[in-house]
CSV table of C-alpha atoms in Angstrom, one decimal:
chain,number,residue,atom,x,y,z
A,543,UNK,CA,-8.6,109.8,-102.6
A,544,UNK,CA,-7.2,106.3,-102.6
A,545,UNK,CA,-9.3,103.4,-103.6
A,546,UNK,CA,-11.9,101.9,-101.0
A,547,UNK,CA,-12.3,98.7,-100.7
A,548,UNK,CA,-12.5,95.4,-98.3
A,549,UNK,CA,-10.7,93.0,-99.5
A,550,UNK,CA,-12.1,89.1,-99.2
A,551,UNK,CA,-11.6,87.6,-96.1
A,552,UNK,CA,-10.6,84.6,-97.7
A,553,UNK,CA,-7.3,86.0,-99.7
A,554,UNK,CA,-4.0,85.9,-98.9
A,555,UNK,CA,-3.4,89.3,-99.2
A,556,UNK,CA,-2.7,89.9,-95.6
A,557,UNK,CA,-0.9,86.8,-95.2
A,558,UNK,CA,2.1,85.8,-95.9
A,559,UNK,CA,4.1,82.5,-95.5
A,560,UNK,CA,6.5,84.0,-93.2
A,561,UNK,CA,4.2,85.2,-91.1
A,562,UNK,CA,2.8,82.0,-90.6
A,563,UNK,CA,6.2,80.5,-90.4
A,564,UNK,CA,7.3,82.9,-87.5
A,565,UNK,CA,3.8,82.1,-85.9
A,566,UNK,CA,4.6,78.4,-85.8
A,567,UNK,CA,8.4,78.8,-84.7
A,568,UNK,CA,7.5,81.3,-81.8
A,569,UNK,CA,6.7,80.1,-78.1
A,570,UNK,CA,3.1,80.9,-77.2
A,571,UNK,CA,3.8,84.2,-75.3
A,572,UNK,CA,5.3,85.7,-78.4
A,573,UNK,CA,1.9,85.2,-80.2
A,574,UNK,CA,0.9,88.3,-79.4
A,575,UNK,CA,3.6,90.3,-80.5
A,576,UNK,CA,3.1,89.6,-84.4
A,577,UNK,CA,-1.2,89.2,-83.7
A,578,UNK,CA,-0.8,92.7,-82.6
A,579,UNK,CA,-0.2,93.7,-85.6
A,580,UNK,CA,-2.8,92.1,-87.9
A,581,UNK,CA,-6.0,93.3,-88.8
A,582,UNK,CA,-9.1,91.8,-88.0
A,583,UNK,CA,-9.5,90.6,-91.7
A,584,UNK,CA,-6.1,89.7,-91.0
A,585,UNK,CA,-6.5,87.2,-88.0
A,586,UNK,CA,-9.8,85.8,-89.8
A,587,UNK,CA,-7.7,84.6,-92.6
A,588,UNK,CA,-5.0,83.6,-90.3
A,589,UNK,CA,-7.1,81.2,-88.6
A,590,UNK,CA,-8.6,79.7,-91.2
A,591,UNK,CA,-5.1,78.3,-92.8
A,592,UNK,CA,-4.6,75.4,-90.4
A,593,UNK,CA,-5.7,74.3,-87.3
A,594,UNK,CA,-2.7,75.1,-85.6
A,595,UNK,CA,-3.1,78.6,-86.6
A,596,UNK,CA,-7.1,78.8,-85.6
A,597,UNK,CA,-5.5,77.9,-82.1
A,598,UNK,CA,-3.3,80.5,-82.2
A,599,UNK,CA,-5.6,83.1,-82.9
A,600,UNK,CA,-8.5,81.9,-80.4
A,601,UNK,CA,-5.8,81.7,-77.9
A,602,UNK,CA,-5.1,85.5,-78.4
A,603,UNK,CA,-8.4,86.6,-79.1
A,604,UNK,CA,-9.6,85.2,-75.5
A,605,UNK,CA,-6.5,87.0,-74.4
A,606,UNK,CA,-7.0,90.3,-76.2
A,607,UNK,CA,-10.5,90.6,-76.3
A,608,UNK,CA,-11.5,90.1,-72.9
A,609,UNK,CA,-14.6,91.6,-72.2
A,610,UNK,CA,-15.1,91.4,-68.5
A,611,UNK,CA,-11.9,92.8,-68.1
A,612,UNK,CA,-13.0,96.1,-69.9
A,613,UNK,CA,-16.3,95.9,-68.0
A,614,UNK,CA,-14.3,95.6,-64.7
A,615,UNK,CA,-13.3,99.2,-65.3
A,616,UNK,CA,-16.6,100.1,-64.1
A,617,UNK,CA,-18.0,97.5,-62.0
A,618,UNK,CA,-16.6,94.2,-60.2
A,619,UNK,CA,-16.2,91.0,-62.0
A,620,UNK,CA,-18.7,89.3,-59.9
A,621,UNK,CA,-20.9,92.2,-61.4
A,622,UNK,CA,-19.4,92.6,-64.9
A,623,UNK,CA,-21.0,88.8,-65.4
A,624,UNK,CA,-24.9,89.8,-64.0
A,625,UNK,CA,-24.0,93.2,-66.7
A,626,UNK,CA,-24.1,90.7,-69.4
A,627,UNK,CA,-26.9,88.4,-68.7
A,628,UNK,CA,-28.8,91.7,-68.0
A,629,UNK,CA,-27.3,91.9,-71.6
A,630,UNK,CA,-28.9,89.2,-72.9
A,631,UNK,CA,-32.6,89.3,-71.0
A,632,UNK,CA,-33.1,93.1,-71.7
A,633,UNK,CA,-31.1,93.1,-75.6
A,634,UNK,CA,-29.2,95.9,-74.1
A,635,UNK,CA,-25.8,96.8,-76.3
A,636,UNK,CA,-22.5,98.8,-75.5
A,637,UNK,CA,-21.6,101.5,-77.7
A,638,UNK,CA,-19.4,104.3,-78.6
A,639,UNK,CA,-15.9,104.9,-77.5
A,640,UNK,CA,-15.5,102.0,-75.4
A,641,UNK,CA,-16.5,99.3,-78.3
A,642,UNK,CA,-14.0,101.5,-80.6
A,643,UNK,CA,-11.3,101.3,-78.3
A,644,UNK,CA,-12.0,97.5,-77.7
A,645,UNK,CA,-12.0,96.2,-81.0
A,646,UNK,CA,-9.3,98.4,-81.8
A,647,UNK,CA,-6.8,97.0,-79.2
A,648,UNK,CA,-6.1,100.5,-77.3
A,649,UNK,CA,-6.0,101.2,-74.0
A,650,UNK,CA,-8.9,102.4,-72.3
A,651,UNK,CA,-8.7,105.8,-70.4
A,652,UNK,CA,-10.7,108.8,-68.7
A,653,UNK,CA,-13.8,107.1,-70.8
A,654,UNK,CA,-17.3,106.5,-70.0
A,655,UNK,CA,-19.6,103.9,-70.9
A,656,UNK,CA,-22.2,104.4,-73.1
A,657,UNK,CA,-25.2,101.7,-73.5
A,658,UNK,CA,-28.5,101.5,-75.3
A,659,UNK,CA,-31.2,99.5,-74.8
A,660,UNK,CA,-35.4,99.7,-76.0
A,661,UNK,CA,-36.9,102.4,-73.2
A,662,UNK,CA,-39.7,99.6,-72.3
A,663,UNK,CA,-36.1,98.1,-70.6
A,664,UNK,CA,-34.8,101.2,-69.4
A,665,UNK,CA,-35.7,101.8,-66.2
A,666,UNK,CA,-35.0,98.0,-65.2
A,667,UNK,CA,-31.4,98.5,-66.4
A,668,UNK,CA,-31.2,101.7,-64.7
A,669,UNK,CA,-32.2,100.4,-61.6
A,670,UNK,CA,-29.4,97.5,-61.3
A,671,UNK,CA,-27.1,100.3,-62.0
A,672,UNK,CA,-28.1,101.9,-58.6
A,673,UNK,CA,-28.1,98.6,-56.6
A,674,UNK,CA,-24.2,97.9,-57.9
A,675,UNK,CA,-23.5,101.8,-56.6
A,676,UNK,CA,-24.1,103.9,-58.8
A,677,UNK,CA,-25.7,107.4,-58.6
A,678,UNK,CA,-28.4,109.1,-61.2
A,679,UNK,CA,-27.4,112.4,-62.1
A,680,UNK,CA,-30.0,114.7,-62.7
A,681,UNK,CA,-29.7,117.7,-64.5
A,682,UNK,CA,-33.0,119.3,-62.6
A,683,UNK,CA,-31.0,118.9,-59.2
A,684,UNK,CA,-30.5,116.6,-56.8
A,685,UNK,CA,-34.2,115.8,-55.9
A,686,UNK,CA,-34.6,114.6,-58.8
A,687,UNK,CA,-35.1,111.0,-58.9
A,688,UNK,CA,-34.3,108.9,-61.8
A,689,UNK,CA,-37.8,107.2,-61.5
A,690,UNK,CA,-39.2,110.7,-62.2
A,691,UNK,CA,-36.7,111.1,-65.0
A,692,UNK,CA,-37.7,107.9,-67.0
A,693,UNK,CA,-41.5,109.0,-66.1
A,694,UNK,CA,-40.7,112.2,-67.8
A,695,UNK,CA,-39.0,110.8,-70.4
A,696,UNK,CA,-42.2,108.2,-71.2
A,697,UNK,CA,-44.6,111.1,-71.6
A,698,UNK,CA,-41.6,113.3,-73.6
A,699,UNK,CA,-41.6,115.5,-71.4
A,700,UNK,CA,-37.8,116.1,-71.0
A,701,UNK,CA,-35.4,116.3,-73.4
A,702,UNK,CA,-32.2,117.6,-72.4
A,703,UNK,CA,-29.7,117.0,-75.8
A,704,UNK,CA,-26.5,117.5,-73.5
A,705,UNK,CA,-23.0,116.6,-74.8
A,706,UNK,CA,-25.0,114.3,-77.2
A,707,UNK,CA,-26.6,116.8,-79.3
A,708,UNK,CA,-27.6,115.8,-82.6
A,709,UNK,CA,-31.4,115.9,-84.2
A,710,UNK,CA,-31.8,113.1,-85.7
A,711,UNK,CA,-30.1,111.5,-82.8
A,712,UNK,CA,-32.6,112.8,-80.3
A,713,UNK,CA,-35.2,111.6,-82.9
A,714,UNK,CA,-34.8,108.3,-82.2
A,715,UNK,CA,-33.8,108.2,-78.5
A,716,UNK,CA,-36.0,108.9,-75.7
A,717,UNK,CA,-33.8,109.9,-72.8
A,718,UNK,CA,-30.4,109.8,-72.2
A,719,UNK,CA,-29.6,109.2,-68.1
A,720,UNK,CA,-26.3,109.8,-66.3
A,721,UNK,CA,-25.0,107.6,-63.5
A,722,UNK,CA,-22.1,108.2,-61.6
A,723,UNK,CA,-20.0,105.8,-59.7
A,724,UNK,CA,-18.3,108.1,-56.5
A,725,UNK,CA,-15.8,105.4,-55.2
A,726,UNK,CA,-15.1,104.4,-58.9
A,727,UNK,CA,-15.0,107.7,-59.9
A,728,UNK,CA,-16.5,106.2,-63.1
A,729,UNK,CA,-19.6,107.4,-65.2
A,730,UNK,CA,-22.3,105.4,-67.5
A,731,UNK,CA,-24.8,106.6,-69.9
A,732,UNK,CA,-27.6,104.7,-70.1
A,733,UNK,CA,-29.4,105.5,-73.7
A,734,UNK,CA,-33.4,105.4,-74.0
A,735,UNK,CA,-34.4,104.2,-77.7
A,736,UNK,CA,-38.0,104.7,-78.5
A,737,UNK,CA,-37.4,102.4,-81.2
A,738,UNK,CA,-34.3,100.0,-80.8
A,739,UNK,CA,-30.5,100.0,-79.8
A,740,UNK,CA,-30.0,99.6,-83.4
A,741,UNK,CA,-31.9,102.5,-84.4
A,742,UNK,CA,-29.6,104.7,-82.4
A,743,UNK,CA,-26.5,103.5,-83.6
A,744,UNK,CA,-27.5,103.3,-87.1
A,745,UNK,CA,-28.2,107.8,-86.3
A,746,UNK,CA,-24.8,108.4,-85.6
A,747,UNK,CA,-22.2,110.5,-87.1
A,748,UNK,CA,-20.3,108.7,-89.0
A,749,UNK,CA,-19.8,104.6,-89.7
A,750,UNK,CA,-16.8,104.4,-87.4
A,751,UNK,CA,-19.1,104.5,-84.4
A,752,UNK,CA,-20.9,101.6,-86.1
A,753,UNK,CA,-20.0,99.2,-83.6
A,754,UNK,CA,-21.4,97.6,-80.6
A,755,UNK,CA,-21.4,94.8,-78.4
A,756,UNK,CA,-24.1,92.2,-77.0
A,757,UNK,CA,-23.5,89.3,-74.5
A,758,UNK,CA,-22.5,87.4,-76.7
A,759,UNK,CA,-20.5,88.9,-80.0
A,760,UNK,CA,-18.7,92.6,-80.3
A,761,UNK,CA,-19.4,93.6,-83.6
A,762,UNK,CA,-18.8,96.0,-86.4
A,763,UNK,CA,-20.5,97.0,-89.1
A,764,UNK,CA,-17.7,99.0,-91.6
A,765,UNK,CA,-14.8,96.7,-90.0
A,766,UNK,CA,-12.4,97.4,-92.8
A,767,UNK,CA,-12.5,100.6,-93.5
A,768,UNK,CA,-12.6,101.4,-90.1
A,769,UNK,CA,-9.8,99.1,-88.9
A,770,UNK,CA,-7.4,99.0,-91.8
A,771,UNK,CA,-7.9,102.5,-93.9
A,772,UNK,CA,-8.9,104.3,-90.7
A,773,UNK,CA,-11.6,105.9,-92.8
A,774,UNK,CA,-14.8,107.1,-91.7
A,775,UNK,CA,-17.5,108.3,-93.8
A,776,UNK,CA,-19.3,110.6,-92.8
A,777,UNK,CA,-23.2,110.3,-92.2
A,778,UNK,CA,-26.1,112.6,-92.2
A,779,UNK,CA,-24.2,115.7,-92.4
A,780,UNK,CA,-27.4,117.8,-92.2
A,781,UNK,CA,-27.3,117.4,-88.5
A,782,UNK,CA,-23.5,119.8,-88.0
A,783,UNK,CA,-23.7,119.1,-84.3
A,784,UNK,CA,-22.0,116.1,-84.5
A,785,UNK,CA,-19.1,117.6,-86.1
A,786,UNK,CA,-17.4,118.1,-82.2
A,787,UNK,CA,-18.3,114.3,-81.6
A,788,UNK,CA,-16.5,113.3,-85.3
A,789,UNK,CA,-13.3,115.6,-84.7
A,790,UNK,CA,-12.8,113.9,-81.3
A,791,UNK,CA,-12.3,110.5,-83.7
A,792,UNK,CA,-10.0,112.7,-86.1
A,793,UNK,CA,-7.5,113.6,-83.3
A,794,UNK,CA,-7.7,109.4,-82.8
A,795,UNK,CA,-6.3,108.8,-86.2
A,796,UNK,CA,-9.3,108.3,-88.4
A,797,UNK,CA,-10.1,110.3,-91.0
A,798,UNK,CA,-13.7,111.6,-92.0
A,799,UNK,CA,-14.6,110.8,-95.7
A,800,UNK,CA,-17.0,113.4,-96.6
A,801,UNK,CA,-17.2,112.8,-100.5
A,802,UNK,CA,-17.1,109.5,-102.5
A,803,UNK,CA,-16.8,109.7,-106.4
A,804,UNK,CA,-19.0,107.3,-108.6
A,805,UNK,CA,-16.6,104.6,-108.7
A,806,UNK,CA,-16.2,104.3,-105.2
A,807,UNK,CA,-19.9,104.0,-104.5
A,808,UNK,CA,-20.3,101.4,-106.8
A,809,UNK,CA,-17.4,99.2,-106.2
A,810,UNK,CA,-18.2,96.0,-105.2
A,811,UNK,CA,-14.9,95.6,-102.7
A,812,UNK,CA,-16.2,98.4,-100.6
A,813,UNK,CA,-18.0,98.5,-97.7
A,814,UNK,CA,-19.5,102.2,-98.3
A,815,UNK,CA,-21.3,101.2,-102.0
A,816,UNK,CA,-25.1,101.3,-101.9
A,817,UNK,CA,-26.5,98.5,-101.5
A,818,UNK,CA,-28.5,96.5,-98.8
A,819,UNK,CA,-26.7,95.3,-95.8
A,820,UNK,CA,-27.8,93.6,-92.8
A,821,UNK,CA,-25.8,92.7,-89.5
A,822,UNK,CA,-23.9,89.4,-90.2
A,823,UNK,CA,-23.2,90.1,-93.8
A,824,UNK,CA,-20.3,89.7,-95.8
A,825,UNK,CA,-19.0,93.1,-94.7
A,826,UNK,CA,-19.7,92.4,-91.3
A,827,UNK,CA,-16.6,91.1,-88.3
A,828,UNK,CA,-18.3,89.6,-85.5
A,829,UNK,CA,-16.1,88.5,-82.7
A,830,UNK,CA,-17.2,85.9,-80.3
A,831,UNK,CA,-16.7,87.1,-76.3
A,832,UNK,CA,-15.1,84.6,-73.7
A,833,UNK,CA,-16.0,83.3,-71.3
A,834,UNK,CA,-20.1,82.8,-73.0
A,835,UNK,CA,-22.9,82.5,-71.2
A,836,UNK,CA,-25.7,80.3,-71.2
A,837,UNK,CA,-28.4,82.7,-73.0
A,838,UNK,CA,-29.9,82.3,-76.4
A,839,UNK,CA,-28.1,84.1,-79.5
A,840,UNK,CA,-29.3,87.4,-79.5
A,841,UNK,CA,-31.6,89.0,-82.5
A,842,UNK,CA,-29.9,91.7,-83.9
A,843,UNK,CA,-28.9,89.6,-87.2
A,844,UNK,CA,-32.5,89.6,-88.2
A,845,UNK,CA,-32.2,93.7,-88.6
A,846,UNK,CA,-31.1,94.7,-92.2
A,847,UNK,CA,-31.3,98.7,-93.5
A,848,UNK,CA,-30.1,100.3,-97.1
A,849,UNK,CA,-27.0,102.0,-97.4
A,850,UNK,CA,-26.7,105.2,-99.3
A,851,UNK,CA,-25.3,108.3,-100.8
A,852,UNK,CA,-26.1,111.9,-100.9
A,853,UNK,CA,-23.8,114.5,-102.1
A,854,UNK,CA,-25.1,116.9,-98.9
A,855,UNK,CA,-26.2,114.4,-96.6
A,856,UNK,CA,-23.4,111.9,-97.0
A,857,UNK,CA,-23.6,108.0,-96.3
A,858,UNK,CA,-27.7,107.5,-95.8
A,859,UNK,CA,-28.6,104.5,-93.5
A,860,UNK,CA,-32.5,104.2,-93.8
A,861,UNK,CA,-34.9,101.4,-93.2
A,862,UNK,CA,-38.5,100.4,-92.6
A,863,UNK,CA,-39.5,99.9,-88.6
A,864,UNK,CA,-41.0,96.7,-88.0
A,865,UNK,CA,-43.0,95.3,-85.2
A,866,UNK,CA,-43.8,91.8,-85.1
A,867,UNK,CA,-46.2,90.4,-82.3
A,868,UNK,CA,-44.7,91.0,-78.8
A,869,UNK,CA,-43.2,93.6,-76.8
A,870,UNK,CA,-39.4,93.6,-77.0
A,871,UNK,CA,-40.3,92.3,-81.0
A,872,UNK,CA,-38.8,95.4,-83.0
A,873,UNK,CA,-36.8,95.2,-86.0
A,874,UNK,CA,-35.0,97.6,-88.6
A,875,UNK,CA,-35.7,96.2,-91.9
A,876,UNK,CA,-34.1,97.6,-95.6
A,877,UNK,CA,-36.7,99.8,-97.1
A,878,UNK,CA,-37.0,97.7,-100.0
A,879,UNK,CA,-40.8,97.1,-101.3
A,880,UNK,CA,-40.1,93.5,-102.3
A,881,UNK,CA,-38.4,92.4,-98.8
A,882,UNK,CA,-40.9,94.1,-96.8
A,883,UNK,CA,-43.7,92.9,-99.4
A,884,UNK,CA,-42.6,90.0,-98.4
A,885,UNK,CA,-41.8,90.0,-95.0
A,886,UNK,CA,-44.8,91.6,-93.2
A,887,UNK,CA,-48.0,89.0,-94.7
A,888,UNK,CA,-46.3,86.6,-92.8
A,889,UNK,CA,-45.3,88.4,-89.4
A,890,UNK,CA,-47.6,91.1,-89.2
A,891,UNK,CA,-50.7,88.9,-88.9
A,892,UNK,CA,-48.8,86.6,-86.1
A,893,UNK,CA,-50.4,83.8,-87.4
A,894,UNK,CA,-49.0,80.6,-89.2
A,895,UNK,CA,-51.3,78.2,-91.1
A,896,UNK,CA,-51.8,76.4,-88.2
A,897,UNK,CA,-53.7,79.3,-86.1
A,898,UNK,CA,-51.1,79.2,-83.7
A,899,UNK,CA,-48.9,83.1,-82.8
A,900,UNK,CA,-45.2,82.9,-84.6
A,901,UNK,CA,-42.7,83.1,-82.0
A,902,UNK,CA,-40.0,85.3,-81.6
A,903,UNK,CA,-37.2,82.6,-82.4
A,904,UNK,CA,-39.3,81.4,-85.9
A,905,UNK,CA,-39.6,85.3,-86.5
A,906,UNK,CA,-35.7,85.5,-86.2
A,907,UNK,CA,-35.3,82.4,-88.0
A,908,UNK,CA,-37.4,83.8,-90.9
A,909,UNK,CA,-35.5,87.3,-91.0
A,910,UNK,CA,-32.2,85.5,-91.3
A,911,UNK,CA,-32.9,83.7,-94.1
A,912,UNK,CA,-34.4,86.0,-96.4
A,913,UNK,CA,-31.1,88.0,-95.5
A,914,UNK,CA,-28.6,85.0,-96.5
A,915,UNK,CA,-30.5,84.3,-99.7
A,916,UNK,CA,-32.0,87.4,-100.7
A,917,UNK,CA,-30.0,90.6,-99.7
């Protein structure tokens, strides 16, 4: 198969002068027409040329990338706004097809929306979703309420694996719960983690679905591969009930890599070598969502894991769960002995030198670093 490989961002191997001459000769509606056809790697390096040219592509990101108009498919505007602050007090994420179809530019049609979020938040988020309209649907019947559900679903009581169906996926989620919109005609799962959102995403069945999106960023994970060679490599092939989910991404144009050879896995270009990653690395395009709102940055950049290679399993994405002091304090960290050697003597106990608890923002803070110098 052909080389794999992300090229730097700050090349000018996507770029070339005419392009940028065309840009700066065109009236601002035509932006769009040659942005259209850039990558995201593309547009990155685009905007860095000049300054001109970082207006032109924050101008048609705003334009392109407009999140409340995607969430308006499935809620008002008025609501699509409270959806994200909800976002950012709760940590829930968006994920699957409707992040794919996002980033990627396509149109959006006869899709749900799938969201995750930790189960301790579950049931609040599940709750708004009835007061803007929408209807649990329970697969016990009708009677069935969704505060029974999400009971049932605390003391694992239910599982029902449904169209989601994988093992290891179920491993890591606690519930997942349907809600139907009957005027909208529109449909949202709302996924339980027992763990974290990030948990969930890092289970699924290939890196293509590696993508999600907070309140504040949309971001993926493989944005290169996935993007530009349309190439997805396939993960935790034990599990061969998510073969139905990965062909659905096969008849959208990707292809499933299910075999690397030795130079691809150590090649330091590509984004599917072993190696530690965590979210805001190198490899990582994370694309700022207007209009913002007034809520701090979320955590997920603190979460790091190890990416691997198995000739059965395919790509391996496996980490060490860690719990600092406070409830909604959960992270994924690589399951490397020196970074959790030296991560946990400082968290773990909650304490600083002064006696006083570590808060969740020096906890961040602490995780980010070690991943900017360190990983």
């Amino acid at each position: 198969m052909p080389e794999l490989g992300w090229r730097p961002m700050g090349t000018s191997a996507y770029l070339t002068s005419s392009v940028m001459v065309m840009l700066e000769s065109l009236p601002l509606t035509c932006d769009d027409t040659v942005c259209d056809e850039l990558q995201p790697a593309s547009l990155s390096c685009l905007a860095g040329v000049s300054k001109m040219m970082n207006s032109v592509v924050w101008g048609y990101q705003r334009r392109s990338f407009n999140i409340t108009r995607t969430l308006s498919l499935f809620m008002t505007v008025e609501e699509a706004f409270c959806f994200r602050v909800l976002q950012a007090k709760t940590g829930m994420i968006i994920i699957g097809s409707v992040v794919v179809q996002f980033m990627d530019r396509a149109p959006l049609k006869d899709i749900d929306l799938d969201v995750a979020v930790g189960h301790e938040h579950s049931y609040e988020v599940g709750r708004w979703l009835c007061l803007i309209g929408y209807q649990f649907q329970s697969d016990l019947g009708p009677a069935h309420s969704f505060a029974e559900a999400h009971v049932q679903a605390t003391l694992g009581m239910h599982r029902d694996l449904g169209a989601f169906g994988s093992p290891l996926f179920w491993s890591r989620v606690a519930s997942v719960f349907t809600f139907r919109h009957i005027l909208r005609s529109t449909t949202i799962h709302l996924i339980s983690a027992e763990y974290s959102p990030l948990d969930v995403i890092l289970a699924s069945h290939s890196t293509c679905v590696m993508n999600f999106i907070t309140h504040e960023q949309a971001v993926s994970l493989y944005p290169f591969e996935m993007f530009h060679s349309r190439w997805s490599l396939v993960c935790n092939t034990v599990d061969s009930m998510q073969e139905t989910s990965r062909q659905k991404y096969v008849r959208r144009g990707w292809t499933m890599v299910k075999s690397l050879t030795y130079m691809e896995i150590i090649n330091p270009k590509s984004e599917f070598r072993t190696r530690n990653r965590f979210v805001g690395d190198d490899n990582t395009w994370a694309l700022s969502l207007e209009p913002a709102i007034p809520y701090p940055s979320s955590s997920l950049s603190a979460n790091s894991w190890h990416h691997g290679y198995g000739l059965l399993r395919g790509g391996t994405l496996t980490s060490e769960q860690f719990s600092a002091p406070g409830p909604s304090n959960r992270y994924l960290l690589a399951n490397d002995s020196e970074y959790l050697d030296f991560i946990q003597p400082m968290c773990v106990v909650g304490l600083t030198s002064g006696g006083d608890v570590i808060e969740t923002e020096d906890i961040v803070a602490l995780l980010n670093a070690f991943n900017s110098t360190v990983m």
